[in-house]
Coordinates of N, CA, C and O in Angstrom, one line a residue:
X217 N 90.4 45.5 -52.2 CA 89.8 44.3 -52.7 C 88.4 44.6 -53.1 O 87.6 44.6 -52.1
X218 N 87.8 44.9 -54.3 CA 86.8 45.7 -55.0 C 85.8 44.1 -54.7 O 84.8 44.2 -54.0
X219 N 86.1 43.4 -54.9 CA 85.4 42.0 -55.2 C 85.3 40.8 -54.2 O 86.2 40.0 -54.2
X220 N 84.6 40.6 -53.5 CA 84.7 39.3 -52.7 C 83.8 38.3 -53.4 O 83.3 38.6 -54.5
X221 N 83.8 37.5 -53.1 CA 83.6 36.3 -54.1 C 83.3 35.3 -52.8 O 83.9 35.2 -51.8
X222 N 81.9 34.5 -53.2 CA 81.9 33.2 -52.3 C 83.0 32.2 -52.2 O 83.2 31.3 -51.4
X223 N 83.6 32.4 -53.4 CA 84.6 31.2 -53.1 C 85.9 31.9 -52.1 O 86.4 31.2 -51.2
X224 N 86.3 32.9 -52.4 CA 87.6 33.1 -51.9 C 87.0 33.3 -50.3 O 87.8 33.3 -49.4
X225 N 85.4 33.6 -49.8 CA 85.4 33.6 -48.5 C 85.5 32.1 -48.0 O 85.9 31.8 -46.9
X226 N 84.9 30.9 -49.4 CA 85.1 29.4 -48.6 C 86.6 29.4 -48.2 O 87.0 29.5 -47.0
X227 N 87.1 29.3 -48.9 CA 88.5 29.5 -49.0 C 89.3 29.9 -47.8 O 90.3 29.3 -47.3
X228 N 88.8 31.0 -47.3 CA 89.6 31.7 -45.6 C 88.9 31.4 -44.8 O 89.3 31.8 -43.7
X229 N 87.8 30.7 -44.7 CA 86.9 30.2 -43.7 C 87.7 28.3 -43.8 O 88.1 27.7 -42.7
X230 N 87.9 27.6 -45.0 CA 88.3 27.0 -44.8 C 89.9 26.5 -44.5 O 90.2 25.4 -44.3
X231 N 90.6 27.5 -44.5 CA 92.0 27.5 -44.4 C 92.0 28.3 -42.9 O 93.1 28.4 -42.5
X232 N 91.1 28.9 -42.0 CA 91.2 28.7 -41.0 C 91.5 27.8 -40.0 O 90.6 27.0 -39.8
X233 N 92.5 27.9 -39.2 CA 93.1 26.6 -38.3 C 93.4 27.3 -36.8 O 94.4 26.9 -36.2
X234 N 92.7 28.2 -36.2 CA 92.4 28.7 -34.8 C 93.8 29.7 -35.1 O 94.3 30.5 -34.3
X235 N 94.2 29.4 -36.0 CA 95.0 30.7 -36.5 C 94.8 31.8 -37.0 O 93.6 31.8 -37.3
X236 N 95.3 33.3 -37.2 CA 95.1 34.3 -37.8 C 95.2 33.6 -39.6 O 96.0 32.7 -39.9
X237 N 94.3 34.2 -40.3 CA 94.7 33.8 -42.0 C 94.1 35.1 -42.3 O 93.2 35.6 -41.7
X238 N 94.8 35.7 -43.7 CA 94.6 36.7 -44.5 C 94.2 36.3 -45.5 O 94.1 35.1 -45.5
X239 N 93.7 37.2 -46.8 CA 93.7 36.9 -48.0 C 94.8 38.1 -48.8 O 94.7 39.3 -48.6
X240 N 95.8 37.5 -49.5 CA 96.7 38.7 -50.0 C 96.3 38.3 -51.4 O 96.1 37.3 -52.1
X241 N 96.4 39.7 -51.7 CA 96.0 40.5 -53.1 C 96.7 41.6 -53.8 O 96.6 42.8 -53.8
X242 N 97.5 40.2 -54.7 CA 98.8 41.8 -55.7 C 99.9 41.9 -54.8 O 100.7 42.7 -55.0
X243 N 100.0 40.9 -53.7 CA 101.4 40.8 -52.7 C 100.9 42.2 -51.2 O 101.6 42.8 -50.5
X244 N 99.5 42.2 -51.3 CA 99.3 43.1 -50.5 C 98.4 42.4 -50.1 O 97.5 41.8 -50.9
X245 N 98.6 42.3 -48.2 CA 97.6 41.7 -47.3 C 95.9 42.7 -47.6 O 95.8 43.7 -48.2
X246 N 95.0 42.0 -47.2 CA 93.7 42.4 -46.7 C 93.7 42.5 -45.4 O 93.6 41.5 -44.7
X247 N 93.9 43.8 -44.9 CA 93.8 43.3 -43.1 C 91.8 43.1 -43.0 O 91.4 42.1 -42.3
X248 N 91.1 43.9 -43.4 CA 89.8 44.1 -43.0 C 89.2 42.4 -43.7 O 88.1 41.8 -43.5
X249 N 90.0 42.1 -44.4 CA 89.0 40.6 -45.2 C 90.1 39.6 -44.5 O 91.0 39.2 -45.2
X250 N 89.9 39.2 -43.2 CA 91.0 38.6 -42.9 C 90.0 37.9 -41.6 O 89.0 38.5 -41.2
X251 N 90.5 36.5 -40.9 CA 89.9 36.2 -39.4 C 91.0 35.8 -38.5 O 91.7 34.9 -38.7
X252 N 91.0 36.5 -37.8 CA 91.8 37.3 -36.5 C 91.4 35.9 -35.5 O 90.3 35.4 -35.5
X253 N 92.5 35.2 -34.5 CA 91.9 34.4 -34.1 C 92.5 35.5 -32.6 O 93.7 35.8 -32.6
X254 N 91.4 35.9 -31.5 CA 92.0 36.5 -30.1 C 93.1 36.4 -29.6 O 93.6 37.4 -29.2
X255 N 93.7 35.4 -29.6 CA 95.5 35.2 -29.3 C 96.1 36.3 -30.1 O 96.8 37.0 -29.4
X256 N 96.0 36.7 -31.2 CA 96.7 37.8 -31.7 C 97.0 39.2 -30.9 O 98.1 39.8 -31.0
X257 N 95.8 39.8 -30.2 CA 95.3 41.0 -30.3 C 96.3 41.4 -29.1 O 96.4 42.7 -29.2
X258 N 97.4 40.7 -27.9 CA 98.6 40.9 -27.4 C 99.4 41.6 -28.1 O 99.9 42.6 -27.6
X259 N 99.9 40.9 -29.7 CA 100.8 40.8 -29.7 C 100.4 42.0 -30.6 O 101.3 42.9 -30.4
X260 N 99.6 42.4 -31.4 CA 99.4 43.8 -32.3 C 99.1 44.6 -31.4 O 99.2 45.8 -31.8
X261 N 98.6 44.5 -29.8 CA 98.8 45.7 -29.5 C 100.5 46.2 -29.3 O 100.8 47.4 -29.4
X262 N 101.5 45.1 -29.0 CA 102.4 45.7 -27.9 C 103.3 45.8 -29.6 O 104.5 46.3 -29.5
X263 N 102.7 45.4 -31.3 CA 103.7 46.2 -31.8 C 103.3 47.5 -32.2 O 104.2 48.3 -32.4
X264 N 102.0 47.8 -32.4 CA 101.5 49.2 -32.7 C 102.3 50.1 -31.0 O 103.0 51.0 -31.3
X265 N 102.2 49.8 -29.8 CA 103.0 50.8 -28.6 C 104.2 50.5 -29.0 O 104.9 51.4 -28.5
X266 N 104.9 49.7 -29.7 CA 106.3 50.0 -29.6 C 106.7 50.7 -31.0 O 107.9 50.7 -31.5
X267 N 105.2 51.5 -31.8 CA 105.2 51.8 -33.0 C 105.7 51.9 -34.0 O 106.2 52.6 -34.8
X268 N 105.1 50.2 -33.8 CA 104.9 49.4 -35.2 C 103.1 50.3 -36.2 O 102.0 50.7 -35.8
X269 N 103.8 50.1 -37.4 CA 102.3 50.8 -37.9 C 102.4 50.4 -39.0 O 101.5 51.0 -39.6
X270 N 103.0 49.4 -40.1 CA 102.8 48.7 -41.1 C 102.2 47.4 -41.1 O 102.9 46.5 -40.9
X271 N 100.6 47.1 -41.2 CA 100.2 46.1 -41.1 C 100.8 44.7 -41.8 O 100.6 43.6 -41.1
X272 N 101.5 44.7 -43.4 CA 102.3 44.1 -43.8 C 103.4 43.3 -42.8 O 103.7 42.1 -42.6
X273 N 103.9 44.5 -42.3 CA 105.0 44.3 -41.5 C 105.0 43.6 -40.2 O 105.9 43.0 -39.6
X274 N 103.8 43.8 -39.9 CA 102.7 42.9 -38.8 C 102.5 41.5 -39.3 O 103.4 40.7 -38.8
X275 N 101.6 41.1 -40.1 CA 101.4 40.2 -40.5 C 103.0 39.0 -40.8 O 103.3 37.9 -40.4
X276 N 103.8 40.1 -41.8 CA 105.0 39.0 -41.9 C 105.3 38.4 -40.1 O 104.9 37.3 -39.7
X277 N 106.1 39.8 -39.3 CA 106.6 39.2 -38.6 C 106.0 38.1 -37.4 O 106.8 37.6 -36.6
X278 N 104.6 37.8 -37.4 CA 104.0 36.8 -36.7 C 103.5 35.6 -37.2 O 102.8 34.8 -36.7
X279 N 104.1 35.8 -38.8 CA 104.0 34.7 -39.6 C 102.3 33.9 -39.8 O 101.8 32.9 -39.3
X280 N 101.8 35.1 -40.7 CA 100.4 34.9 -40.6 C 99.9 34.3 -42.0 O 100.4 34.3 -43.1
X281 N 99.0 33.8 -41.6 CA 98.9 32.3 -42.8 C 97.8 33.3 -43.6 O 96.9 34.1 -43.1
X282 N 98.1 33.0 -45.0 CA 97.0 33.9 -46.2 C 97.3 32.6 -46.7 O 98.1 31.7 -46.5
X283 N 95.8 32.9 -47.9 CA 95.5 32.5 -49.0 C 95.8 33.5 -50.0 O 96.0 34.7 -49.8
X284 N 95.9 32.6 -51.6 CA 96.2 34.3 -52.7 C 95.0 34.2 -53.4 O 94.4 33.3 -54.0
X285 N 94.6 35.6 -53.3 CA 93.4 35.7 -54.3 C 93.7 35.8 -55.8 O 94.5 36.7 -56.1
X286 N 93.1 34.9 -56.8 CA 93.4 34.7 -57.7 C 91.9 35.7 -58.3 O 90.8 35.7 -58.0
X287 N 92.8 36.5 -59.4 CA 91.9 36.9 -60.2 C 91.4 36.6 -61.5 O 90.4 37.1 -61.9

């Protein structure tokens, strides 16, 4: 994601709901532009030890709320 933009950060700041939310870009998550709410960090650890290592694959299966970055 070359570009961040004040809007697309209102945007995940405001579509924050004490949930994890991403911004996906081109059908590909942003993990690093993303707000992580602490309840998560259980459940990504125990799937990275049962090695898990596709962040996508993370995100789908805990059913993690994004916004789409429109370009």
């Amino acid at each position: 994601m070359p570009l961040i933009d004040h809007d697309i950060i209102k945007e995940l700041i405001d579509n924050y709901n004490k949930n994890t939310v991403s911004v996906l870009n081109h059908n590909y998550y942003e993990p690093l532009f993303s707000i992580y709410n602490y309840k998560i960090y259980d459940k990504m650890e125990n799937y990275i030890n049962s090695g898990g290592s596709s962040v996508k694959k993370f995100m789908e299966l805990n059913n993690i709320s994004y916004i789409k970055k429109i370009q």
